XYZ file of C-alpha atoms in Angstrom:
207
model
C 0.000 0.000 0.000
C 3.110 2.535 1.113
C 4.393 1.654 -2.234
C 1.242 2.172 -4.454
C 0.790 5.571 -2.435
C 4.090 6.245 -3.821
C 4.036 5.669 -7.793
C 5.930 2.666 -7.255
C 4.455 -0.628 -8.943
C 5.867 -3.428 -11.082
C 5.858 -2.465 -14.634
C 6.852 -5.326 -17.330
C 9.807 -7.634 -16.139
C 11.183 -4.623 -13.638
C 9.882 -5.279 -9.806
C 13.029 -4.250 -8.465
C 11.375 -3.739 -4.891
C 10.204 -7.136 -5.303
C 5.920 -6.167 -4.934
C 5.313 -9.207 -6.781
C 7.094 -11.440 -4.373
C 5.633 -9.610 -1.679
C 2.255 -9.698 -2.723
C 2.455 -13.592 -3.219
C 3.260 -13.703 0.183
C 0.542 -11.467 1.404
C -2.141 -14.175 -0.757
C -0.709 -17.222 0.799
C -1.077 -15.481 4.144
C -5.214 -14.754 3.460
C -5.348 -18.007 2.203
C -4.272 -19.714 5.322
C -6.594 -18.020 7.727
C -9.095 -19.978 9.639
C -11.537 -17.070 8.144
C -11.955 -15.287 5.541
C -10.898 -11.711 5.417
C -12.523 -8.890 3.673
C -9.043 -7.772 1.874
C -10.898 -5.188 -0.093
C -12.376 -3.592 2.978
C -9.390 -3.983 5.106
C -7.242 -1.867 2.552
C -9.982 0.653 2.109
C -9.259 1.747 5.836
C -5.766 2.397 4.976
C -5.690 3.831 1.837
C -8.180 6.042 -0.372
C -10.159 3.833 -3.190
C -7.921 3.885 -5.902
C -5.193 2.967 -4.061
C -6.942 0.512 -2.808
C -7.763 -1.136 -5.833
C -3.897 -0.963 -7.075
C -2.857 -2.751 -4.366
C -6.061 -5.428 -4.392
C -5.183 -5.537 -7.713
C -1.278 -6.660 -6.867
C -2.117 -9.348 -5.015
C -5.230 -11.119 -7.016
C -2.582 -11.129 -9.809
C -0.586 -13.226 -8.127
C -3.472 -15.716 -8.283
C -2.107 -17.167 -11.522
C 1.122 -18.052 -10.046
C -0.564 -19.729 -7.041
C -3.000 -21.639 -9.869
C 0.074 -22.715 -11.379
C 1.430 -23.965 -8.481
C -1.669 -26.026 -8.023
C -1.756 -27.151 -10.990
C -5.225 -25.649 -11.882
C -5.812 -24.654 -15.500
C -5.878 -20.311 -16.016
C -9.069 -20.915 -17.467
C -11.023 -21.559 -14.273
C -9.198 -18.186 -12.985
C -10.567 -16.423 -15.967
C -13.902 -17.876 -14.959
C -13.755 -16.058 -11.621
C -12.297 -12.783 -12.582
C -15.211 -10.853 -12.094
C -15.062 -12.186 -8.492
C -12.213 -10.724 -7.717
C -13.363 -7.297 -7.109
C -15.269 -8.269 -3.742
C -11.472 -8.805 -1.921
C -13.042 -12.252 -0.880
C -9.666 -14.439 -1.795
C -10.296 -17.409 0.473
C -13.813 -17.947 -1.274
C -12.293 -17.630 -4.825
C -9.513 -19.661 -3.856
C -11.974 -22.572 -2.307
C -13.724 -22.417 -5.884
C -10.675 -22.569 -7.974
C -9.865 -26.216 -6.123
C -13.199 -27.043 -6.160
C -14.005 -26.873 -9.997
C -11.539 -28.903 -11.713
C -12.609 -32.253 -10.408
C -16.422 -31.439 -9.738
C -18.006 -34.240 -10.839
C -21.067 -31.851 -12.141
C -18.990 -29.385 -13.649
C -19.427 -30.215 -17.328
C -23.165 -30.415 -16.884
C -23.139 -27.610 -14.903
C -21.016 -25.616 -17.300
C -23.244 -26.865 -20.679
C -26.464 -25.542 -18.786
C -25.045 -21.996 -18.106
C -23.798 -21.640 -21.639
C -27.471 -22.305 -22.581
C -28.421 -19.958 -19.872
C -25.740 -17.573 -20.925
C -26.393 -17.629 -24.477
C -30.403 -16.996 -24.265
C -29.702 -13.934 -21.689
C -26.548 -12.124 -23.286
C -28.387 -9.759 -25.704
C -31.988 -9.839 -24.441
C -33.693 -6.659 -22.668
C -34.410 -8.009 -19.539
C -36.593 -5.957 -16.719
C -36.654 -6.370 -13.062
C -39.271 -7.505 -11.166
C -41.210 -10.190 -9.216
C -41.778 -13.360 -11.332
C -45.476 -13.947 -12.170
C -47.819 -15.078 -15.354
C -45.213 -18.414 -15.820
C -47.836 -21.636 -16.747
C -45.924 -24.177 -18.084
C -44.894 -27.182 -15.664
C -40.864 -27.155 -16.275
C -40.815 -23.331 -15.659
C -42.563 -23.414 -12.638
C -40.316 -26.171 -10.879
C -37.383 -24.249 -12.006
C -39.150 -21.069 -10.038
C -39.750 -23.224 -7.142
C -36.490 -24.467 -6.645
C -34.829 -21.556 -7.205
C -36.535 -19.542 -4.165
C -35.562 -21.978 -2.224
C -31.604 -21.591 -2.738
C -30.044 -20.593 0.285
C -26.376 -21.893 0.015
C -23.684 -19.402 0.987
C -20.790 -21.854 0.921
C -19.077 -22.680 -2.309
C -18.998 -26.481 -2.117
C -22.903 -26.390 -1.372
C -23.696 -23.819 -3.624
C -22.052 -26.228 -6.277
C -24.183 -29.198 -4.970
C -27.580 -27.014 -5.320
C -26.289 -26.055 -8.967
C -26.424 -29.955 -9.511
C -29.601 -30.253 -8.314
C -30.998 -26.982 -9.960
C -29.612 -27.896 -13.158
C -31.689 -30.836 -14.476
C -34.995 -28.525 -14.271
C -32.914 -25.659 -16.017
C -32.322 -28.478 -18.527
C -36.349 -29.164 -18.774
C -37.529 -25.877 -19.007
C -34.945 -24.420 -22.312
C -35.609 -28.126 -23.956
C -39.561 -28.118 -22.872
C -40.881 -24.268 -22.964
C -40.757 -21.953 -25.924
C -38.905 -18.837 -24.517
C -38.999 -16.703 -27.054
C -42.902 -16.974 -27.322
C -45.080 -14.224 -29.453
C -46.496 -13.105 -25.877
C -43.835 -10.127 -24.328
C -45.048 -10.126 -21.269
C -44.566 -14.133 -20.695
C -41.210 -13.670 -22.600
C -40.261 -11.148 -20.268
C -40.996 -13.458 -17.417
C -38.753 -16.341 -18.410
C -35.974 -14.420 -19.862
C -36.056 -13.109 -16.016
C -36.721 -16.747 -14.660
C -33.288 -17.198 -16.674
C -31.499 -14.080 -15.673
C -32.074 -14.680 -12.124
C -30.928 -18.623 -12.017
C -28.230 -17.765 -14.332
C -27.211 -15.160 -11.326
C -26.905 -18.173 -8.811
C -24.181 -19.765 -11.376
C -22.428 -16.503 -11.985
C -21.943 -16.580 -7.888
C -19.322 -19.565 -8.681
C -17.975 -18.544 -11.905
C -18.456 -18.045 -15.686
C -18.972 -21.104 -17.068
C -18.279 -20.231 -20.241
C -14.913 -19.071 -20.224
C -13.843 -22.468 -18.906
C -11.663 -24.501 -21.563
């Protein structure tokens, strides 16, 4: 942080102060707590915000080097980039070991594409769910409200058990149906489950 208040950052292959090292070390020490710590907010009471996020920015970097010396592919890190902005390393870190050897994740990672690729470009409102009438949709409503995993490993085991009725309702309801307000409501239905997924990582970028 004194550094990044400073001007002084790694740039290329110069790091003559070492940061990089540094802010390896700084990872593995988050990494090893018994809890999870809120890097984000515990540099924002040291520094102002865009210091802040140089610094944050530092030491998730370093995540590829500690993926590579698990032996996790970069693609599951580029799946959880847009994680990274929260400061929570310990949870991104329990995901990246998690994923590789899910037994789920290839199911779980077709579904979201589908997901994904019905959602990217539509115009999608917010609002409470109503007017849905076909069977498959209305499971997948159901057992979406009643999600309440906070915990990586049994967020992923509600995924598996969410994703066989997100299966039934793209192969079993027309989504795209002539009626906008029912369209509306399923794109939504999709946004919102899709959401739950996005909480573990982008499926999609995963190779």
């Amino acid at each position: 942080v004194e550094f990044a208040k400073i001007g002084i950052k790694p740039s290329g292959d110069k790091d003559p102060y070492a940061l990089r090292r540094a802010a390896f070390i700084v990872l593995n020490s988050v990494l090893v707590l018994p809890q999870a710590l809120d890097l984000a907010a515990l540099l924002e009471k040291m520094a102002t915000s865009e210091i802040k996020n140089q610094a944050l920015q530092l030491i998730t970097e370093r995540l590829s080097h500690w993926c590579r010396t698990k032996n996790i592919s970069l693609s599951y890190l580029t799946a959880v980039e847009h994680l990274k902005s929260n400061g929570n390393l310990n949870r991104i870190a329990t995901i990246l070991e998690l994923l590789p050897n899910y037994p789920e994740q290839a199911a779980i990672a077709a579904s979201f594409k589908r997901l994904h690729n019905l959602t990217k470009k539509a115009e999608i409102s917010a609002g409470t769910i109503k007017g849905l009438e076909e069977v498959e949709e209305l499971a997948l409503l159901q057992a979406y409200n009643k999600l309440r995993a906070i915990e990586p490993e049994s967020e992923l085991a509600e995924l598996a058990l969410l994703n066989p009725l997100v299966d039934a309702m793209l192969d079993n309801v027309r989504i795209n149906t002539d009626n906008s307000a029912l369209r509306q409501q399923r794109l939504q239905l999709l946004q919102e489950v899709k959401s739950r997924y996005l909480r573990i990582a982008d499926f999609s970028k995963i190779s």
